[in-house]
Short mmCIF file of C-alpha atoms in Angstrom, two decimals:
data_model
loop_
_atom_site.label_atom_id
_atom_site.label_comp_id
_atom_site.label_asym_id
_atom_site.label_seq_id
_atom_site.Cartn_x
_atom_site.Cartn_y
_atom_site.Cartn_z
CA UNK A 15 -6.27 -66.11 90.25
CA UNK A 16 -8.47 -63.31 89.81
CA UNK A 17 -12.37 -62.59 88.84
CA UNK A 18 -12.61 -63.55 85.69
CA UNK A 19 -15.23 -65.03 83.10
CA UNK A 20 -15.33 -66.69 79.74
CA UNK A 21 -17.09 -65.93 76.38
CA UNK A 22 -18.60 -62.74 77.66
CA UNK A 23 -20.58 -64.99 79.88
CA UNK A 24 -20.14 -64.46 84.29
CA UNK A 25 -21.51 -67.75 84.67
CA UNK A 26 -18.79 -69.01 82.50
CA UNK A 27 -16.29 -69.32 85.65
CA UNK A 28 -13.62 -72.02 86.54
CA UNK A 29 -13.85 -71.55 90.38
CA UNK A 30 -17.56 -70.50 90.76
CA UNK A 31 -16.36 -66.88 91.66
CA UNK A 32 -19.16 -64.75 90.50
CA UNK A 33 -18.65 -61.35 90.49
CA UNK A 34 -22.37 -61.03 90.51
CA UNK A 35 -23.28 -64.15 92.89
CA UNK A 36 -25.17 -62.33 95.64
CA UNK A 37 -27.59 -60.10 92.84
CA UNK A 38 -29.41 -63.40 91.89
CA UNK A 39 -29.14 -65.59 95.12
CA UNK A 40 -29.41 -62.88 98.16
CA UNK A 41 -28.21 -63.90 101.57
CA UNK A 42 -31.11 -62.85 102.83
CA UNK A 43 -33.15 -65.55 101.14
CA UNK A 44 -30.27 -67.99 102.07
CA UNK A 45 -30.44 -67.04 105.66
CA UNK A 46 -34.44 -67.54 105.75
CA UNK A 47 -34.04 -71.36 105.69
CA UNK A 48 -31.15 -71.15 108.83
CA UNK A 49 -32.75 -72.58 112.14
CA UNK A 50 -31.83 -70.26 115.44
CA UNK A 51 -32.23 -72.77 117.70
CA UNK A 52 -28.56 -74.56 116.75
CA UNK A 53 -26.60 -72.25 117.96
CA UNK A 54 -25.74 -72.05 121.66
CA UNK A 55 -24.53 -75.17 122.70
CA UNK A 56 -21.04 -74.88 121.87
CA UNK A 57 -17.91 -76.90 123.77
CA UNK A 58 -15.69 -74.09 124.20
CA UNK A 59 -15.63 -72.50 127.38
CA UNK A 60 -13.61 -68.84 126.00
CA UNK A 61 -16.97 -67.09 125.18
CA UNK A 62 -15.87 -66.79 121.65
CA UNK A 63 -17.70 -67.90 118.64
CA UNK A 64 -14.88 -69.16 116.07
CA UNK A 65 -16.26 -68.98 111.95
CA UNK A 66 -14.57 -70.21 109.26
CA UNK A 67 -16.74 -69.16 106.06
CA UNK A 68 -14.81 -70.81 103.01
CA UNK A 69 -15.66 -69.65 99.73
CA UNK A 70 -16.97 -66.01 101.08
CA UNK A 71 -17.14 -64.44 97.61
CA UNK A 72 -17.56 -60.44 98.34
CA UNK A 73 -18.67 -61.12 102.32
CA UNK A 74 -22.13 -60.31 101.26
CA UNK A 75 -23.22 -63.48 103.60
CA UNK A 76 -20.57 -63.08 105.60
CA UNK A 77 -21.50 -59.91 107.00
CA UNK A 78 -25.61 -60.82 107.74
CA UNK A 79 -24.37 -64.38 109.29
CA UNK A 80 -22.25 -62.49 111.50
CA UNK A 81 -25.14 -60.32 113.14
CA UNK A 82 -27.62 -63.36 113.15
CA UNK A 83 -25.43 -65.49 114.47
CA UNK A 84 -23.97 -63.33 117.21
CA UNK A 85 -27.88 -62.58 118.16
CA UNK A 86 -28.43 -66.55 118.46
CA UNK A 87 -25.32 -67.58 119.70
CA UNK A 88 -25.32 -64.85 122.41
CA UNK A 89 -21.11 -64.91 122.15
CA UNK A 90 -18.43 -62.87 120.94
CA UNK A 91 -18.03 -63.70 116.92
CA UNK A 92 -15.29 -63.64 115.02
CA UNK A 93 -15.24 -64.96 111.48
CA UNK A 94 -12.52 -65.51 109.06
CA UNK A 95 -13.99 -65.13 105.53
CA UNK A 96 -11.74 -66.82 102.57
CA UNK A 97 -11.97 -66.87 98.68
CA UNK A 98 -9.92 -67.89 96.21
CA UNK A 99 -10.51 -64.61 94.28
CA UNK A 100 -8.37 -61.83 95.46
CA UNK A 101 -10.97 -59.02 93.50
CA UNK A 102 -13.94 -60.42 95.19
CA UNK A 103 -11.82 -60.85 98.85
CA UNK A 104 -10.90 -56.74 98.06
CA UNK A 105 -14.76 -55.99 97.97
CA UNK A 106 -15.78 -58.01 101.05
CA UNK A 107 -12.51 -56.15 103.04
CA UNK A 108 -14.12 -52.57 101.67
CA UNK A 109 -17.54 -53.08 102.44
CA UNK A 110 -16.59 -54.94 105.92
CA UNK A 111 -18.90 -53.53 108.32
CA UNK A 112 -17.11 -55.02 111.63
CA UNK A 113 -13.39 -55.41 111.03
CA UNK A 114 -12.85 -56.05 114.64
CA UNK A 115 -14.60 -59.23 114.55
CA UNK A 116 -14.58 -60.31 110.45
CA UNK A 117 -11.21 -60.74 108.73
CA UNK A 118 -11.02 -61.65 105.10
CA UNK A 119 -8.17 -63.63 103.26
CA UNK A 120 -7.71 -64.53 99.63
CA UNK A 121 -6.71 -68.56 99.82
CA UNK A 122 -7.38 -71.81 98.21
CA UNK A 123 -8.28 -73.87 100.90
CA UNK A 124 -7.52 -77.00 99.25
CA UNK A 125 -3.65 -75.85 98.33
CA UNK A 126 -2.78 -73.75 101.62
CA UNK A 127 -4.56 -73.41 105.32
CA UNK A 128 -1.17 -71.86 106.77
CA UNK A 129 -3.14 -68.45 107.14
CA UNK A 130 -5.97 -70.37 108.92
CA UNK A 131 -4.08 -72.22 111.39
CA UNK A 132 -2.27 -68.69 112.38
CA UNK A 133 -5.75 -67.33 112.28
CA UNK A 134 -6.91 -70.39 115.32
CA UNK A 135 -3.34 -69.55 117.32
CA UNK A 136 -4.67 -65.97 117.43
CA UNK A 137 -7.51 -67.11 118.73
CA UNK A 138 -5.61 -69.27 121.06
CA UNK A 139 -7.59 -72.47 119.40
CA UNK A 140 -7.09 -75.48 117.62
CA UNK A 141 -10.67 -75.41 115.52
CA UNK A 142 -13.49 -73.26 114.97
CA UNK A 143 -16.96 -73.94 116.28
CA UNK A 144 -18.39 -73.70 112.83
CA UNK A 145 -17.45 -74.09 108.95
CA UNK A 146 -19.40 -72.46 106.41
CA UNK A 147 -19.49 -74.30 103.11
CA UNK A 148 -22.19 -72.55 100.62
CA UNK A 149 -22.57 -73.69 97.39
CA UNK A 150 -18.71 -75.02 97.25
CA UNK A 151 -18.29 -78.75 96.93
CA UNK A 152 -19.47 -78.62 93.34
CA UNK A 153 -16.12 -76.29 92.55
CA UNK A 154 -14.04 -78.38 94.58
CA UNK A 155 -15.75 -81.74 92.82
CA UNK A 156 -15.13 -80.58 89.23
CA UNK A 157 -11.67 -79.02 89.92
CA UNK A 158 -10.20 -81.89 92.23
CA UNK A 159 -11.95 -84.96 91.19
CA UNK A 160 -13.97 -87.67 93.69
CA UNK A 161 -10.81 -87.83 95.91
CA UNK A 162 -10.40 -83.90 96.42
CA UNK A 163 -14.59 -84.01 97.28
CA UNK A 164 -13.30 -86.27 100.43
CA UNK A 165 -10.32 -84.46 101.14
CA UNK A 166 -12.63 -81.25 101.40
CA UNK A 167 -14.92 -82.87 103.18
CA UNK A 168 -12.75 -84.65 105.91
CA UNK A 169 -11.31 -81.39 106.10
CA UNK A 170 -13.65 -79.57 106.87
CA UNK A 171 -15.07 -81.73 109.21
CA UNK A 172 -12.36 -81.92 111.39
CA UNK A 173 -11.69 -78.45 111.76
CA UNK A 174 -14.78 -77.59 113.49
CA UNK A 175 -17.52 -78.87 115.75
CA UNK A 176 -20.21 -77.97 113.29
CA UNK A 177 -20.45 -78.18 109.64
CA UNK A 178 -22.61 -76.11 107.58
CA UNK A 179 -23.07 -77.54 104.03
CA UNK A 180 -25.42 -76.05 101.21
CA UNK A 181 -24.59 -78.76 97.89
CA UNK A 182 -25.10 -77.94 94.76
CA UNK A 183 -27.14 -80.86 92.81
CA UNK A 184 -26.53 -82.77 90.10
CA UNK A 185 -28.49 -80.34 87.21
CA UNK A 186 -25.50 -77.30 88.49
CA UNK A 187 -22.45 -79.82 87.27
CA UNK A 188 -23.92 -79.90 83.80
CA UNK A 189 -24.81 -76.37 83.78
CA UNK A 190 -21.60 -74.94 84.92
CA UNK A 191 -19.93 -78.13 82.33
CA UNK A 192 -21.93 -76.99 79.48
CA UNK A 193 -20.95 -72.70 79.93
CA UNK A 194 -17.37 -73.69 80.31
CA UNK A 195 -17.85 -75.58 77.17
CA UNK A 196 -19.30 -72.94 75.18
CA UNK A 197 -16.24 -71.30 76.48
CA UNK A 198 -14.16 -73.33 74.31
CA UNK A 199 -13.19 -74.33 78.50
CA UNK A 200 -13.47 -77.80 80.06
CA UNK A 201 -13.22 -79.23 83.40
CA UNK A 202 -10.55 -81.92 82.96
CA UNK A 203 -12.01 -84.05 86.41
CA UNK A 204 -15.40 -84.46 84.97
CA UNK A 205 -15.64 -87.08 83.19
CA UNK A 206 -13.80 -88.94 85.85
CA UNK A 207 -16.41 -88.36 88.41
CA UNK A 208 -17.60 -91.39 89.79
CA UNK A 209 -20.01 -89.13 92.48
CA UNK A 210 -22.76 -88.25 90.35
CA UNK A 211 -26.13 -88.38 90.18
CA UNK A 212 -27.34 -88.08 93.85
CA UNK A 213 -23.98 -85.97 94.92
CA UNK A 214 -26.07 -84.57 97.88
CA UNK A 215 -26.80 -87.54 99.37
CA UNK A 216 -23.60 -88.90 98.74
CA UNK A 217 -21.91 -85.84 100.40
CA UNK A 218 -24.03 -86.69 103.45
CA UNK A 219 -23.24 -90.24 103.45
CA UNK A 220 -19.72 -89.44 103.75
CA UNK A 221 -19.47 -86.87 105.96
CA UNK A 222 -21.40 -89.39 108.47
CA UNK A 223 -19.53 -92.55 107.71
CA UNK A 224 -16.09 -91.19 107.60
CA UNK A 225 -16.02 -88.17 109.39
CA UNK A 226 -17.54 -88.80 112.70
CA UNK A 227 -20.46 -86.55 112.12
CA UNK A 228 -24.27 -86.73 112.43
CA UNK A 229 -27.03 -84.58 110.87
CA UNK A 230 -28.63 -82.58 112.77
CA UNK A 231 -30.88 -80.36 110.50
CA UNK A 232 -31.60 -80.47 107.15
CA UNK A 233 -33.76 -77.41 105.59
CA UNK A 234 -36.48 -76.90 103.32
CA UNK A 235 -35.77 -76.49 99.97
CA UNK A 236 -34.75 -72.43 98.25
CA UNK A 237 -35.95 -71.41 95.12
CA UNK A 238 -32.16 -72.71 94.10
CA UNK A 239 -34.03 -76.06 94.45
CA UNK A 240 -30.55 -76.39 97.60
CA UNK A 241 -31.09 -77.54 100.74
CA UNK A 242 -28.67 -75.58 103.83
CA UNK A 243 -27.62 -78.90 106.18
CA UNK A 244 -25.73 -78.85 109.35
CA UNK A 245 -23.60 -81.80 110.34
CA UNK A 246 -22.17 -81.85 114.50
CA UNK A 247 -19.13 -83.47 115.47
CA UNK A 248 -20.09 -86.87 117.37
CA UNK A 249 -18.20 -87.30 120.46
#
């Protein structure tokens, strides 16, 4: 799998790996709408800060989450960035800034997590204290159906104590359906997708029916018309 677009177009892409992603949504606007005040009550007792950012495109994000965070969190941070683009995870590993303390792997999270659960051992843990997930269920809804939403979801969930989710409405799924289409491209889930209209909310009902966490922050809207929420593991 590799950066690549259809019909000329870069918003024409199967896995929503933009090779220009961070030009038109900067992570500096996406940061603006993070609260600091979530940040230092953590369970672990090691003084690290454990990240798992999935979907990391070129670390753009990565990299200003890592100095904010570390600044809030008042811990030692260590994130593990992963794409399923091995072009875009080459650019974040060139342009990493702190290779001590961010490590970047090209993986499908839904097909393989061997290189995460290595990545914990390291670590000597068994989850990370937070799970990125920015602008990432809509790929995972249109390429793995209702079911794979959940699976992502419960996954997710599980791995860490708190779950950062930015979902992309309804109004993306028929923009990203209708470039792929003018592709002469489809997505073969879609028109099996039961999760539709209202997929935010739905994504939040889930994640706090059946997988044991509450929200506990919910931003303003960004000019994406996205909302950043944070889910934390009830005990």
């Amino acid at each position: 799998m590799s950066l690549e677009y259809h019909n000329s177009d870069p918003g024409a892409v199967e896995f929503g790996n933009f090779i220009n992603y961070y030009q038109f949504n900067t992570p500096e606007e996406r940061l603006a709408v993070f609260p600091s005040h979530v940040w230092s009550n953590w369970q672990s007792t090691d003084g690290k800060l454990l990240v798992l950012d999935i979907g990391c495109n070129a670390g753009n994000f990565t990299q200003l989450f890592y100095k904010f965070i570390r600044e809030h969190s008042k811990r030692d941070v260590y994130i593990l960035g992963i794409d399923i683009d091995p072009v875009l995870i080459e650019r974040a590993q060139e342009d990493n800034a702190h290779p001590s303390n961010i490590k970047y792997l090209n993986l499908d999270f839904m097909k393989d997590t061997r290189c995460i659960d290595e990545y914990l051992t390291f670590h000597s843990r068994t989850s990370f204290d937070v799970v990125l997930c920015l602008s990432i269920t809509m790929w995972i809804h249109l390429n793995h159906g209702d079911e794979g939403l959940k699976m992502f979801l419960r996954r997710a969930s599980t791995l860490s104590d708190l779950v950062v989710i930015e979902p992309q409405p309804w109004k993306c799924y028929r923009t990203a359906v209708r470039r792929m289409t003018k592709a002469k491209k489809h997505f073969p889930q879609f028109p099996n997708l039961k999760l539709c209209d209202g997929v935010d909310v739905a994504i939040s009902e889930f994640l706090e029916n059946e997988c044991q966490v509450g929200k506990i922050y919910e931003s303003a809207e960004t000019k994406w018309k996205r909302r950043i929420n944070i889910y934390r593991k009830v005990v």
